[in-house]
Amino acid sequence: RRKTLKNLENPNKIRILLTTTIFGRDIGASYVLAKILEHMGCACYISGSNTSYSCITKLWAPHAVIAVTLNKAKELGKIYPNANLYYYPAEGGESYEYCTEKYFAEDADLFHRIKRIYLWGNFTKGHIFQRINELKEASYLYGNEGILGKKCMVVGNPRLDIIRYFPEDLKYNKQRIRIGLVGWFNQLNSKSRGYVIRKMLSGTSIEDAEFQFDLLLTYVKIIEELDPSKYEISIRPYPLETLKEYLEATWAKNGKIKIDQSLEFGTWALNQDLIIGPTSSTLSQIAIAKRPFINLDALSKRSVKAYKNSIRAVFLRHVENHCPKDFKELFNMIENYEKFSVETPEFENVLNDIYNCN
């Protein structure tokens, strides 16, 4: 506690509170942004989901607060009434159905409380305009869309920037062929202990859990079959998973696999020759990292409901030829992994539309 207080003591600098909601997902971009702001002469504090409201943080009295979700923005705006409030989403570029930013068209109090809204791409900005047109006179922005244009600034995807500007000499040190397996087991290995048996006996759908179990079996098959003298395997856990379960596994302890504990998915991706996993928003980072990708959705029997109206459906169209139907095809693709790049002009156009990459 004394160390924390000492770090927060800096009365002569502009104090900026950067918030996170899912630490493993948000910390990389927040850390880089904090370092940039500190270089500009500001004092920064990165808070977790609970410490945003702690007595210490309140007494620090930040001049500016950066919120990463709309709900957090509402809460933080009330807790820090004298601070300038900024919105910079932890997740961006989603399809219209899942886009939370469209609710700016309905919430006048939140919109006016926020000093500046930073968006990942024009794609998201278009969703807000779409919602305004749907609501018409029921939206306070209808006929006043110029206000939105002045307050919103499109700045791109911060995770893609980390990959793009990561120091070249730190990216890669090749010995064996490095294969990265993308963890996706939050139903089986949840931090929140949302046990599958409880969900099943509560009548809740467990399609995601079934898919994750099949995916885990596929990963086990890969680990067992590949020659460790030729391949080095690293697993990066999903941010909502319990890391401890991985670290206590026998294969992790004896070095058969490595468990990644780095702060950012993109920097991990840069250190792989090949990445294997399900369709997810991380595909954008894999493409920017210029790494080949093999998609396991078909082999792991993923339900098409997982893509409905999601940005994953857009991404999936660009990796349909990367989906093995059986293990023979999978291991043949691993042997010829360099053929499965997702860095194509078509996909680059998609990423630019969603995240303003150029």
PDB file of N, CA, C and O in Angstrom, residues 16 63-68 73 83-88 113-118:
ATOM      1  N   ILE A  16      -4.026  11.050 -14.706  1.00  0.00           N
ATOM      2  CA  ILE A  16      -4.925  10.326 -15.612  1.00  0.00           C
ATOM      3  C   ILE A  16      -5.144   8.911 -15.088  1.00  0.00           C
ATOM      4  O   ILE A  16      -4.195   8.165 -14.858  1.00  0.00           O
ATOM      5  N   HIS A  63      -7.521  14.076 -12.894  1.00  0.00           N
ATOM      6  CA  HIS A  63      -8.060  15.139 -13.739  1.00  0.00           C
ATOM      7  C   HIS A  63      -8.820  14.555 -14.929  1.00  0.00           C
ATOM      8  O   HIS A  63      -9.728  15.188 -15.471  1.00  0.00           O
ATOM      9  N   ALA A  64      -8.410  13.347 -15.344  1.00  0.00           N
ATOM     10  CA  ALA A  64      -9.036  12.695 -16.500  1.00  0.00           C
ATOM     11  C   ALA A  64      -9.186  11.208 -16.223  1.00  0.00           C
ATOM     12  O   ALA A  64      -8.335  10.601 -15.574  1.00  0.00           O
ATOM     13  N   VAL A  65     -10.293  10.641 -16.692  1.00  0.00           N
ATOM     14  CA  VAL A  65     -10.568   9.218 -16.529  1.00  0.00           C
ATOM     15  C   VAL A  65     -10.885   8.633 -17.896  1.00  0.00           C
ATOM     16  O   VAL A  65     -11.698   9.190 -18.644  1.00  0.00           O
ATOM     17  N   ILE A  66     -10.237   7.510 -18.210  1.00  0.00           N
ATOM     18  CA  ILE A  66     -10.482   6.836 -19.488  1.00  0.00           C
ATOM     19  C   ILE A  66     -11.264   5.555 -19.206  1.00  0.00           C
ATOM     20  O   ILE A  66     -10.763   4.638 -18.555  1.00  0.00           O
ATOM     21  N   ALA A  67     -12.501   5.493 -19.700  1.00  0.00           N
ATOM     22  CA  ALA A  67     -13.363   4.329 -19.517  1.00  0.00           C
ATOM     23  C   ALA A  67     -13.311   3.450 -20.754  1.00  0.00           C
ATOM     24  O   ALA A  67     -13.158   3.947 -21.877  1.00  0.00           O
ATOM     25  N   VAL A  68     -13.461   2.123 -20.546  1.00  0.00           N
ATOM     26  CA  VAL A  68     -13.340   1.194 -21.675  1.00  0.00           C
ATOM     27  C   VAL A  68     -14.649   0.488 -22.015  1.00  0.00           C
ATOM     28  O   VAL A  68     -14.716  -0.267 -22.979  1.00  0.00           O
ATOM     29  N   ALA A  73     -18.250   3.801 -18.009  1.00  0.00           N
ATOM     30  CA  ALA A  73     -18.247   5.250 -18.236  1.00  0.00           C
ATOM     31  C   ALA A  73     -19.338   5.925 -17.403  1.00  0.00           C
ATOM     32  O   ALA A  73     -19.114   6.987 -16.804  1.00  0.00           O
ATOM     33  N   ALA A  83     -13.718  15.236 -12.988  1.00  0.00           N
ATOM     34  CA  ALA A  83     -12.718  14.790 -13.965  1.00  0.00           C
ATOM     35  C   ALA A  83     -13.298  14.808 -15.375  1.00  0.00           C
ATOM     36  O   ALA A  83     -14.493  14.577 -15.579  1.00  0.00           O
ATOM     37  N   ASN A  84     -12.441  15.075 -16.339  1.00  0.00           N
ATOM     38  CA  ASN A  84     -12.841  14.912 -17.730  1.00  0.00           C
ATOM     39  C   ASN A  84     -12.948  13.423 -18.023  1.00  0.00           C
ATOM     40  O   ASN A  84     -12.049  12.648 -17.672  1.00  0.00           O
ATOM     41  N   LEU A  85     -14.030  13.015 -18.656  1.00  0.00           N
ATOM     42  CA  LEU A  85     -14.275  11.608 -18.937  1.00  0.00           C
ATOM     43  C   LEU A  85     -14.075  11.323 -20.423  1.00  0.00           C
ATOM     44  O   LEU A  85     -14.610  12.032 -21.277  1.00  0.00           O
ATOM     45  N   TYR A  86     -13.300  10.274 -20.714  1.00  0.00           N
ATOM     46  CA  TYR A  86     -13.028   9.876 -22.096  1.00  0.00           C
ATOM     47  C   TYR A  86     -13.439   8.410 -22.286  1.00  0.00           C
ATOM     48  O   TYR A  86     -13.345   7.610 -21.362  1.00  0.00           O
ATOM     49  N   TYR A  87     -13.868   8.096 -23.497  1.00  0.00           N
ATOM     50  CA  TYR A  87     -14.258   6.722 -23.803  1.00  0.00           C
ATOM     51  C   TYR A  87     -13.345   6.168 -24.888  1.00  0.00           C
ATOM     52  O   TYR A  87     -13.249   6.729 -25.982  1.00  0.00           O
ATOM     53  N   TYR A  88     -12.666   5.065 -24.548  1.00  0.00           N
ATOM     54  CA  TYR A  88     -11.772   4.384 -25.500  1.00  0.00           C
ATOM     55  C   TYR A  88     -12.009   2.895 -25.310  1.00  0.00           C
ATOM     56  O   TYR A  88     -11.510   2.290 -24.360  1.00  0.00           O
ATOM     57  N   ARG A 113     -21.741  13.911 -21.027  1.00  0.00           N
ATOM     58  CA  ARG A 113     -20.776  13.806 -19.920  1.00  0.00           C
ATOM     59  C   ARG A 113     -19.382  13.501 -20.437  1.00  0.00           C
ATOM     60  O   ARG A 113     -18.381  13.923 -19.853  1.00  0.00           O
ATOM     61  N   ILE A 114     -19.273  12.756 -21.520  1.00  0.00           N
ATOM     62  CA  ILE A 114     -17.975  12.360 -22.072  1.00  0.00           C
ATOM     63  C   ILE A 114     -17.394  13.489 -22.917  1.00  0.00           C
ATOM     64  O   ILE A 114     -18.078  14.062 -23.768  1.00  0.00           O
ATOM     65  N   LYS A 115     -16.138  13.782 -22.669  1.00  0.00           N
ATOM     66  CA  LYS A 115     -15.490  14.873 -23.397  1.00  0.00           C
ATOM     67  C   LYS A 115     -15.084  14.462 -24.809  1.00  0.00           C
ATOM     68  O   LYS A 115     -15.188  15.237 -25.762  1.00  0.00           O
ATOM     69  N   ARG A 116     -14.614  13.237 -24.958  1.00  0.00           N
ATOM     70  CA  ARG A 116     -14.203  12.752 -26.283  1.00  0.00           C
ATOM     71  C   ARG A 116     -14.446  11.252 -26.370  1.00  0.00           C
ATOM     72  O   ARG A 116     -14.182  10.515 -25.413  1.00  0.00           O
ATOM     73  N   ILE A 117     -14.961  10.803 -27.519  1.00  0.00           N
ATOM     74  CA  ILE A 117     -15.200   9.387 -27.780  1.00  0.00           C
ATOM     75  C   ILE A 117     -14.206   8.923 -28.836  1.00  0.00           C
ATOM     76  O   ILE A 117     -14.180   9.462 -29.953  1.00  0.00           O
ATOM     77  N   TYR A 118     -13.381   7.951 -28.486  1.00  0.00           N
ATOM     78  CA  TYR A 118     -12.408   7.395 -29.428  1.00  0.00           C
ATOM     79  C   TYR A 118     -12.921   6.046 -29.931  1.00  0.00           C
ATOM     80  O   TYR A 118     -13.244   5.163 -29.141  1.00  0.00           O
TER      81      TYR A 118
END
